C-alpha positions as MATLAB code, in Angstrom:
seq = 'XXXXXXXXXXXXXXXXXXXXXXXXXXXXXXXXXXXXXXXXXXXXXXXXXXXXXXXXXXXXXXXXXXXXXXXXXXXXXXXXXXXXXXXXXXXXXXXXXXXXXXXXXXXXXXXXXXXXXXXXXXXXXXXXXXXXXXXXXXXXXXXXXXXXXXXXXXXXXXXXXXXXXXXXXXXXXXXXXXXXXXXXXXXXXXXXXXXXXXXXXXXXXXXXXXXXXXXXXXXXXXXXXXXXXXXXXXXXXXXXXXXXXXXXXXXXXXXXXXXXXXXXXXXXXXXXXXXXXXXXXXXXXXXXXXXXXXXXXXXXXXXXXXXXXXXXXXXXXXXXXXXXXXXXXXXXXXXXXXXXXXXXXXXXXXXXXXXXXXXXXXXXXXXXXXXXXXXXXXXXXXXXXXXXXXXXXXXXXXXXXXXXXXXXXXXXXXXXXXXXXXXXXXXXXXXXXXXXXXXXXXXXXXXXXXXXXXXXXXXXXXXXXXXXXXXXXXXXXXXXXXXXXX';
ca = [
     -25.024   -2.123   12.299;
     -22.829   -3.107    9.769;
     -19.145   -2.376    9.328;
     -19.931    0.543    6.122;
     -23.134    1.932    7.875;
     -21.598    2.334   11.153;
     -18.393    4.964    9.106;
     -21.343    6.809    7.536;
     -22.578    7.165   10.893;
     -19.887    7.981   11.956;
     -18.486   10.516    9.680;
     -21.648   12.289    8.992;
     -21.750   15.855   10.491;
     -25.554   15.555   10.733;
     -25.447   12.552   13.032;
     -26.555   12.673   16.423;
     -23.867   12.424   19.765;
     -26.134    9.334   20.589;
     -25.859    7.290   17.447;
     -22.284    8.842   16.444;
     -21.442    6.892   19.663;
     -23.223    3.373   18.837;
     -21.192    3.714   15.416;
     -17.529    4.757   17.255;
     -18.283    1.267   19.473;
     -19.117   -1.030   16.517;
     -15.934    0.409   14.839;
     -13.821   -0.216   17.572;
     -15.315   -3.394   18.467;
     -14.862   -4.996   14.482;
     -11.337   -3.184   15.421;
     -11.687   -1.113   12.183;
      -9.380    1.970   13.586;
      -6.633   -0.389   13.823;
      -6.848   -0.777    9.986;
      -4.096    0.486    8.169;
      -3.577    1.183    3.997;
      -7.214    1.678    3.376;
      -7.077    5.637    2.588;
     -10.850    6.077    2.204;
     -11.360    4.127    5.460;
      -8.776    6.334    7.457;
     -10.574    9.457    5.722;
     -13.967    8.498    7.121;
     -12.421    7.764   10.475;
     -10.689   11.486   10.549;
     -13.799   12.635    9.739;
     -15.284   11.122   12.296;
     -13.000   11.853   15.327;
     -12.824   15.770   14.091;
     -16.350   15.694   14.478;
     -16.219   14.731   17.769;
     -13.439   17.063   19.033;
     -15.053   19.385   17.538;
     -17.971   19.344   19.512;
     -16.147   18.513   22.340;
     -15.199   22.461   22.073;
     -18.166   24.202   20.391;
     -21.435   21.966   21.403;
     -23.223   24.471   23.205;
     -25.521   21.047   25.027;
     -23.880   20.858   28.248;
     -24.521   16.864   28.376;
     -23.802   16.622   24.699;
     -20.185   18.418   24.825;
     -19.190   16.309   27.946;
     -20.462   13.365   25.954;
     -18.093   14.667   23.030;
     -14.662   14.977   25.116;
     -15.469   11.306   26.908;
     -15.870    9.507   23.282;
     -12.366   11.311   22.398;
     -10.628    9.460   25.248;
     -12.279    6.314   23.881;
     -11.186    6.941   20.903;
      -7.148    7.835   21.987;
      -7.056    5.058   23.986;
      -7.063    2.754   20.484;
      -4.854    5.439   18.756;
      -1.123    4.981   18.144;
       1.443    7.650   19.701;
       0.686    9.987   16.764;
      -3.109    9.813   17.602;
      -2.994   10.161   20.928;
      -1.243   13.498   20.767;
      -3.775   14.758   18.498;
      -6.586   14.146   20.283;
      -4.987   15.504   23.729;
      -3.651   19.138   21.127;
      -7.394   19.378   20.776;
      -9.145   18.499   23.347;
      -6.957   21.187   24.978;
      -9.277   23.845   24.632;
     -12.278   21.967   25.808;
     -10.640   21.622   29.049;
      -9.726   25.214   29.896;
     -12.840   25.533   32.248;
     -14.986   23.197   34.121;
     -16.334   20.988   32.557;
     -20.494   19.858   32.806;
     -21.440   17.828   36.222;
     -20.389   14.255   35.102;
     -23.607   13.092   36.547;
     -24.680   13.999   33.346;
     -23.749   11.043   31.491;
     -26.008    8.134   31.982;
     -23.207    5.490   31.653;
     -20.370    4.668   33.328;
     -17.937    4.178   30.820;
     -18.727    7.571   29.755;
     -18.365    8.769   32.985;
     -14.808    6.548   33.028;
     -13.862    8.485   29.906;
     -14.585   12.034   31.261;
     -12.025   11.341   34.271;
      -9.668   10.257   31.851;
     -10.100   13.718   30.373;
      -9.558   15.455   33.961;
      -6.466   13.415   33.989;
      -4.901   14.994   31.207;
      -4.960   18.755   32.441;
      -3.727   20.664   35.775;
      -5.787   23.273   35.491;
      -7.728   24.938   39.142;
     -10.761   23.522   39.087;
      -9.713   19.984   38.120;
      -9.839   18.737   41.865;
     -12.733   19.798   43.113;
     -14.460   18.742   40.137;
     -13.089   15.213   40.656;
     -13.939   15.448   44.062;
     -17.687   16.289   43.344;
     -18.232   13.485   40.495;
     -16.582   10.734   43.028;
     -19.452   12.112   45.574;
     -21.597   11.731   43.297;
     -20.459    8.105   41.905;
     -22.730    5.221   42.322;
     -21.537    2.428   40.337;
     -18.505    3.382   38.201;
     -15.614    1.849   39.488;
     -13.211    2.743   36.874;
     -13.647    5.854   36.816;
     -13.822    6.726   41.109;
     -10.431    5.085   40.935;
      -9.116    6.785   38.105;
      -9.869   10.137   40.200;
      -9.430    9.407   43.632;
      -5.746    7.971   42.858;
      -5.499   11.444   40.823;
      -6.560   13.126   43.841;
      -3.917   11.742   46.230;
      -1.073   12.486   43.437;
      -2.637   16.491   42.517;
      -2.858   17.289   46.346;
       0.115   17.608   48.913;
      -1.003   15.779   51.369;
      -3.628   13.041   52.656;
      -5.263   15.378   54.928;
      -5.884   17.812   51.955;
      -7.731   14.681   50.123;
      -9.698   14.143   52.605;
     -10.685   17.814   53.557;
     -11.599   18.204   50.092;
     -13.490   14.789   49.403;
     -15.679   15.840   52.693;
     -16.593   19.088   51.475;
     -18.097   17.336   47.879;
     -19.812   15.180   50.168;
     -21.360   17.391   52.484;
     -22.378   19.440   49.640;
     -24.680   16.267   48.167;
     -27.954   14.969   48.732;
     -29.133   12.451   46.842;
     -32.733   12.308   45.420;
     -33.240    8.630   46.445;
     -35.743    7.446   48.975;
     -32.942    6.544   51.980;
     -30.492    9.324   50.831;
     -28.531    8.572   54.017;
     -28.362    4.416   52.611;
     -27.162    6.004   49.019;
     -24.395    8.279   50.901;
     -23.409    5.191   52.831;
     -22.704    3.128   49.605;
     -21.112    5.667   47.790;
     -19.043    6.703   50.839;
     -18.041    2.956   51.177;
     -16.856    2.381   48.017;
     -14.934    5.668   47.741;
     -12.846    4.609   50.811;
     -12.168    1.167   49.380;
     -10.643    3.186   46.822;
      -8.855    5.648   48.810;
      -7.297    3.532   51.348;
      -5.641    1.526   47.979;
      -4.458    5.092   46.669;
      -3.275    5.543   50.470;
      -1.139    2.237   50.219;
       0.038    2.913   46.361;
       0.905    6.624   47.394;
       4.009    8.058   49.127;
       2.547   11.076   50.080;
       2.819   12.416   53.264;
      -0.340   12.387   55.899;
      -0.305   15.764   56.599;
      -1.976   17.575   59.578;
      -4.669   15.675   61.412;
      -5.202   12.934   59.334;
      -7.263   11.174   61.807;
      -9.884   14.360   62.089;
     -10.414   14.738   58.469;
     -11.627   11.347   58.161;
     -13.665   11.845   61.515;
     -15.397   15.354   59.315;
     -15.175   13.041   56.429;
     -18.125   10.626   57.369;
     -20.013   13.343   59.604;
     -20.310   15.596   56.889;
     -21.184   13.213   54.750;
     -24.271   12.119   55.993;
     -25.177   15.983   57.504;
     -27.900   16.552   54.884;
     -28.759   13.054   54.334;
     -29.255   11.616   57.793;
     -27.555    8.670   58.759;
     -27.733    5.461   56.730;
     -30.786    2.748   58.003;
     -29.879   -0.650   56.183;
     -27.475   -2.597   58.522;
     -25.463   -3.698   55.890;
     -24.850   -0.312   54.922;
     -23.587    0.220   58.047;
     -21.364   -2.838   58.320;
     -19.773   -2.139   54.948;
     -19.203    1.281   55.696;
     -17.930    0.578   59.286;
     -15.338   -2.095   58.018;
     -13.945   -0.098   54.955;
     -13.644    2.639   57.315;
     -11.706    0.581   59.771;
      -9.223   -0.656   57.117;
      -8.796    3.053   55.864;
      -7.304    3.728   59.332;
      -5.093    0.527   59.265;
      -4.061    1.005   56.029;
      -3.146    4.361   56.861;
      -1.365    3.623   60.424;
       0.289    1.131   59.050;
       2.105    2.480   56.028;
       2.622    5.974   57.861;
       4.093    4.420   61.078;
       4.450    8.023   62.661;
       0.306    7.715   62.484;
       0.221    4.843   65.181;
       0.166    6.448   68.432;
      -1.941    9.472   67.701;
      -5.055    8.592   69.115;
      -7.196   11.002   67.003;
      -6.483    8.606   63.931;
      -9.297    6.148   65.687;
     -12.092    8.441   66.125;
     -13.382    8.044   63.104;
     -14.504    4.419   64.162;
     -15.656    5.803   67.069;
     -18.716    7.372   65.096;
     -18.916    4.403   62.831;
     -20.084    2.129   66.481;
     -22.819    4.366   67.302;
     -24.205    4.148   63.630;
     -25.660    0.648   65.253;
     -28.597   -0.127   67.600;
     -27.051   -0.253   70.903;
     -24.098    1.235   70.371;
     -22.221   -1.691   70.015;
     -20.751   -3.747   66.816;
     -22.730   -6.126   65.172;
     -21.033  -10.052   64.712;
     -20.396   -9.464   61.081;
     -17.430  -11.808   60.207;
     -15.955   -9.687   57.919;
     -16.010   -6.360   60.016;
     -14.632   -8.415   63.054;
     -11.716   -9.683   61.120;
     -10.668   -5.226   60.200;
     -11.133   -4.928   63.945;
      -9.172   -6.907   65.087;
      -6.248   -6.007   62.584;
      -7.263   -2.253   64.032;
      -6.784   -4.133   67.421;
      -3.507   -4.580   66.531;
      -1.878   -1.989   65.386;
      -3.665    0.123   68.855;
      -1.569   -2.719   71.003;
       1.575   -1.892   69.106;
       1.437    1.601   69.684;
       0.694    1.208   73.532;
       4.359   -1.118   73.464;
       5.584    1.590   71.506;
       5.048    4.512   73.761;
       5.159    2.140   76.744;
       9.309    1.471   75.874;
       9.711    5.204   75.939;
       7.704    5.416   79.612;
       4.889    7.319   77.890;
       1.148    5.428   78.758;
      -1.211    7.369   76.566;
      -4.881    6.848   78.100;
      -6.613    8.367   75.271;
      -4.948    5.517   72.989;
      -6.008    2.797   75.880;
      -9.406    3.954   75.296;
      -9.260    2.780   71.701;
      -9.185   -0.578   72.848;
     -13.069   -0.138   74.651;
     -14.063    1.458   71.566;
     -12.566   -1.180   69.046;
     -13.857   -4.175   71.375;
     -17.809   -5.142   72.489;
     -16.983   -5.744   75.369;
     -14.838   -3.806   78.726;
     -13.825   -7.426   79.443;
     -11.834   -7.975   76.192;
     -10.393   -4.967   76.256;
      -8.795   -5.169   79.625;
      -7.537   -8.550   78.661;
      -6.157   -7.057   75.908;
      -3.958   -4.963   77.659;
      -3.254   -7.163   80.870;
      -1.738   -9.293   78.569;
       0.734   -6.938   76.978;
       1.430   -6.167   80.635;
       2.258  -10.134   81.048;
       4.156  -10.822   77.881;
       6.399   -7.260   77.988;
       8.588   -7.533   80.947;
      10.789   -5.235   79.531;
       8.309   -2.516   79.908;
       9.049    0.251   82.930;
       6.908   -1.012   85.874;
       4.194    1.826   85.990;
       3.141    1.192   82.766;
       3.058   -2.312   82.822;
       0.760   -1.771   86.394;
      -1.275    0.992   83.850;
      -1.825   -1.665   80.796;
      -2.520   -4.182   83.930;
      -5.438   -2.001   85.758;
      -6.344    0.530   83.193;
      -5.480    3.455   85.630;
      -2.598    6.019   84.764;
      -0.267    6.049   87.486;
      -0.216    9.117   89.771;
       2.246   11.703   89.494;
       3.526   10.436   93.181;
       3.305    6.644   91.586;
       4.640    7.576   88.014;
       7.961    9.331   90.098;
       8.590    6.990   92.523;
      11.701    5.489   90.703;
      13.249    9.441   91.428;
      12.008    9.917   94.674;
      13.741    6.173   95.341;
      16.631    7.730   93.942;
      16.843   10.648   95.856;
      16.051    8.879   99.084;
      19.120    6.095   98.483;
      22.332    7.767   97.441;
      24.217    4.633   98.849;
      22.828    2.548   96.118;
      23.062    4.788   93.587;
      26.535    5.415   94.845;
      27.132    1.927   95.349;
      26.363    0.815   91.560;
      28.639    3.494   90.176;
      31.286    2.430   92.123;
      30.472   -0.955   90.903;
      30.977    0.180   87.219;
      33.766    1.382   88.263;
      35.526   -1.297   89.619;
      34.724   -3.438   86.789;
      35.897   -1.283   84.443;
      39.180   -0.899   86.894;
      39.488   -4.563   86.996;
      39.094   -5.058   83.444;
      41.943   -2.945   82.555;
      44.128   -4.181   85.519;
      43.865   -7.862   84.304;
      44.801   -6.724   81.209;
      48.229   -4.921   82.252;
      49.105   -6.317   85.542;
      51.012   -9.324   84.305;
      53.133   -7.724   81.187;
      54.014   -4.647   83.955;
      54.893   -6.650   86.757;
      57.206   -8.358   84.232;
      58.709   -5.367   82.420;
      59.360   -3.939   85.962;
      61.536   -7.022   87.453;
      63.347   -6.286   84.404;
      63.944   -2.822   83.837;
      63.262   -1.524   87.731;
      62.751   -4.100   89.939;
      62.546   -1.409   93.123;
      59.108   -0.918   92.177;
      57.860   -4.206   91.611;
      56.912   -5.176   94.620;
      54.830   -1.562   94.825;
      52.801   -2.750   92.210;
      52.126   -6.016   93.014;
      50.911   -4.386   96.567;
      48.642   -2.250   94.641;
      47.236   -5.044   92.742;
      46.614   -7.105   95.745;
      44.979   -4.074   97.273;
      42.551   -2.814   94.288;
      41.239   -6.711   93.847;
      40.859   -6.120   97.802;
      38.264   -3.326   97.121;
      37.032   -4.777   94.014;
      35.877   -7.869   96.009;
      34.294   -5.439   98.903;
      32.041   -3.114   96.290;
      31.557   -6.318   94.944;
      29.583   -7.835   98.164;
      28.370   -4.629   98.856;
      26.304   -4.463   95.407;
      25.317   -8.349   96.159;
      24.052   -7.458   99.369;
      21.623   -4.399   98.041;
      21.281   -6.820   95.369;
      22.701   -4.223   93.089;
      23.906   -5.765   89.235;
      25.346   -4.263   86.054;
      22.850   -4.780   82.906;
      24.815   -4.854   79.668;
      28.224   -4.875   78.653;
      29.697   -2.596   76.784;
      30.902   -3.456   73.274;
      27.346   -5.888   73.166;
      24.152   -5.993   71.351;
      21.219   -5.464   72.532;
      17.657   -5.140   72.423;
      16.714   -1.323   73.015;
      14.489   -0.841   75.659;
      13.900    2.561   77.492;
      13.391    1.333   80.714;
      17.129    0.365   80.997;
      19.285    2.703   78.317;
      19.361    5.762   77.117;
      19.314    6.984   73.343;
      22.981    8.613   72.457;
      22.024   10.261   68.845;
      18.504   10.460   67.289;
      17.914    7.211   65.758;
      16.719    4.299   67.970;
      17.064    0.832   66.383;
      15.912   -2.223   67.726;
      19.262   -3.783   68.446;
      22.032   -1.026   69.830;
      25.410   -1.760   71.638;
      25.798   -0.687   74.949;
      28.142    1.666   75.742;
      27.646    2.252   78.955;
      26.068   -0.673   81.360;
      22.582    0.220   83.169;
      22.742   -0.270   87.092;
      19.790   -2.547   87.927;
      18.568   -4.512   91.498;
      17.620   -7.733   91.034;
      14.741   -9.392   92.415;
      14.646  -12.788   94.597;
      14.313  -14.897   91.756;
      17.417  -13.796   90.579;
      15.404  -11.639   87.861;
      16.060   -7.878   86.831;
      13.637   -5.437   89.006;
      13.671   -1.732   89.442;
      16.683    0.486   87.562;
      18.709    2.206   89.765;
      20.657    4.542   87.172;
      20.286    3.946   83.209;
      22.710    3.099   80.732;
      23.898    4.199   77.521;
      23.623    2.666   73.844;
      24.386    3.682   70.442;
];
């Protein structure tokens, strides 16, 4: 089509959506709207774009109209500042109500170019609208990601994303021969696109994250059936798995809930067995899921908290028991700063019993003289500390200004270091040691300080020194009474 037929095409009231359309893309392709000075040019163009707004308002063909409002957008996104707000003045009152099922439009530019649209108002019905074309999506890209990253923004939180993406889904059943294969692929490639939005977004999680992407892929296959093509299942499984990552890992507060991972639990029994297949690419999500699982066990591990349901993560992320209790027996080895019942917990897989988990107290209780021996220790060193530091300058300024009491103070002196030197070897012999010295740095850990204010750090200075017995290699064992940091 020529250059002259394609603006007679174009401008003609009489010609139909389908060739007005093959004349707006030979136009725009031969870049003819970018044209300037040629009046009779410009006049067909007008004529041509207020023929399609127009029936982007009053064409009374459902398919037709949506067509209409999706060859505006192509049009404004050509059109200079000027042009753009045009269109968007009046395409305004095409996009008062819903618009037609997008399925309607056969291509997926079109179907690009109708999200745009959606984009463009903040009217009611705009979301679940999106969420209902993205269910039904097969193949257009542009346009999935154009809405879903919409979606995120519109709603308040993740959670209400998700909720609402599972309820288009669950509504859907596609007219395919293996619906449940069709649901799979269209699932898949709507949480490729949603974990990016997840990463790109700020928004906050919201409530249960972790359960509305479990009812996200149950519903979606509850009137289909379950996909039956392995490598729907793989894809599906793996871009599930990296939703979950992504999501753990840029809302941190995510990590140690363990409902976040059942989601994947559903995903396993999708395959024969019950048990992952050795797809390269699915293996390498898992073990990044594996990952951020072990950092949340150290996490509430520091604070004394072993969270079994989160262990179990590891069987369900791993083929194989035997992996996943080397897993965590090896956290157990390489975290010695952990408190001893959870490092025996990551080391057998059995939470400790209440008796077990409160031994440390009941050891307490049961040995006042080494609880009462370490604070005396503490003590003493602080005692000492500010002795050395005085002793000298007031032994002197006595001899000079009252030497009657000099020798009273040196006898004092001699007697504190006295009882210094006894707590001293007392502590030794219980094996008793201060951890920490106040005014230094440190590592947090909560097996041997306590928090003062409500933000932990990684390093904090000790305020007050932990009381600690050392073991016979000279290493630190059990903690007698904690210490303080800041």
């Amino acid at each position: 089509m020529s250059v002259d037929v394609a603006l007679r095409v174009f401008s003609a009231p009489d010609s139909s959506p389908e060739d007005r359309q093959v004349a707006l893309s030979v136009l725009m392709e031969r870049k003819v709207l970018a044209k300037k000075g040629d009046e009779d040019l410009a006049k067909a163009v007008r004529a041509g774009r207020d023929q399609l707004l127009r029936a982007a308002v009053e064409e009374h063909r459902p398919g037709y109209r949506l067509l209409a409002i999706a060859e505006a957008m192509r049009m404004r996104q050509v059109a200079d500042k000027d042009g753009k707000r045009d269109i968007e003045r009046a395409l305004a009152p095409a996009l008062v109500d819903e618009l037609p099922e997008m399925s309607l439009l056969t291509r997926a530019d079109d179907r690009a170019n109708a999200a745009r649209a959606c984009l463009l108002v903040r009217q009611p019905w705009v979301a679940g609208y999106m969420a209902a074309a993205v269910a039904d999506e097969d193949s257009g890209e542009i346009g999935r990601e154009l809405m879903i990253v919409d979606l995120v923004e519109r709603l308040p939180t993740l959670s209400a994303t998700v909720h609402l993406l599972a309820s288009a889904f669950e509504r859907r059943l596609p007219s395919t021969e293996v619906p449940g294969d069709t649901v799979g692929r269209r699932l898949t490639r709507t949480l490729t696109k949603l974990r990016l939005a997840i990463v790109q977004s700020e928004r906050e999680p919201g409530e249960d994250l972790g359960r509305a992407l479990t009812g996200l892929v149950i519903d979606a296959f509850s009137r289909s059936g379950k996909p039956q093509e392995d490598k729907v299942k793989s894809e599906l499984s793996r871009e599930l798995v990296l939703t979950v990552h992504d999501a753990v890992r840029t809302r941190f507060s995510l990590v140690t809930d363990p409902t976040m991972y059942e989601a994947v639990r559903y995903c396993r029994r999708l395959f024969a067995g019950g048990n992952w297949p050795g797809d390269p690419k699915l293996e390498d999500a898992l073990s990044r899921l594996i990952a951020d699982v072990s950092e949340a066990l150290l996490l509430l591990g520091r604070q004394g908290a072993p969270n079994q349901d989160l262990r179990a993560q590891l069987d369900v992320l791993c083929n194989y028991p035997e992996r996943a209790r080397g897993i965590s027996r090896e956290l157990a080895a390489r975290h010695q700063e952990l408190p001893e019942q959870v490092r025996e917990w990551l080391d057998t897989g059995r939470m400790p019993s209440a008796e077990k988990a409160s031994e440390a107290a009941i050891e307490l209780a049961a040995s006042n003289a080494d609880a009462s021996i370490g604070l005396a220790l503490r003590a003493v060193r602080e005692m000492q500390d500010a002795l050395e530091s005085v002793q000298e300058r007031l032994i002197a300024s006595l001899e000079m200004y009252d030497p009657i009491l000099a020798p009273s103070v040196e006898q004092f002196a001699s007697s504190a270091k006295a009882g210094f030197a006894q707590v001293t070897q007392a502590a030794k012999l219980r094996r008793l040691e201060l951890y920490g010295t106040p005014g230094e740095e440190v590592d947090f850990s909560a097996k041997f300080f306590d928090l003062v204010g409500q933000h932990p750090r990684q390093r904090m200075v000790v305020t007050v020194p932990a009381i600690v017995r050392t073991r016979a290699d000279g290493g630190v064992g059990d903690v007698i009474l904690k210490g303080r940091v800041e």
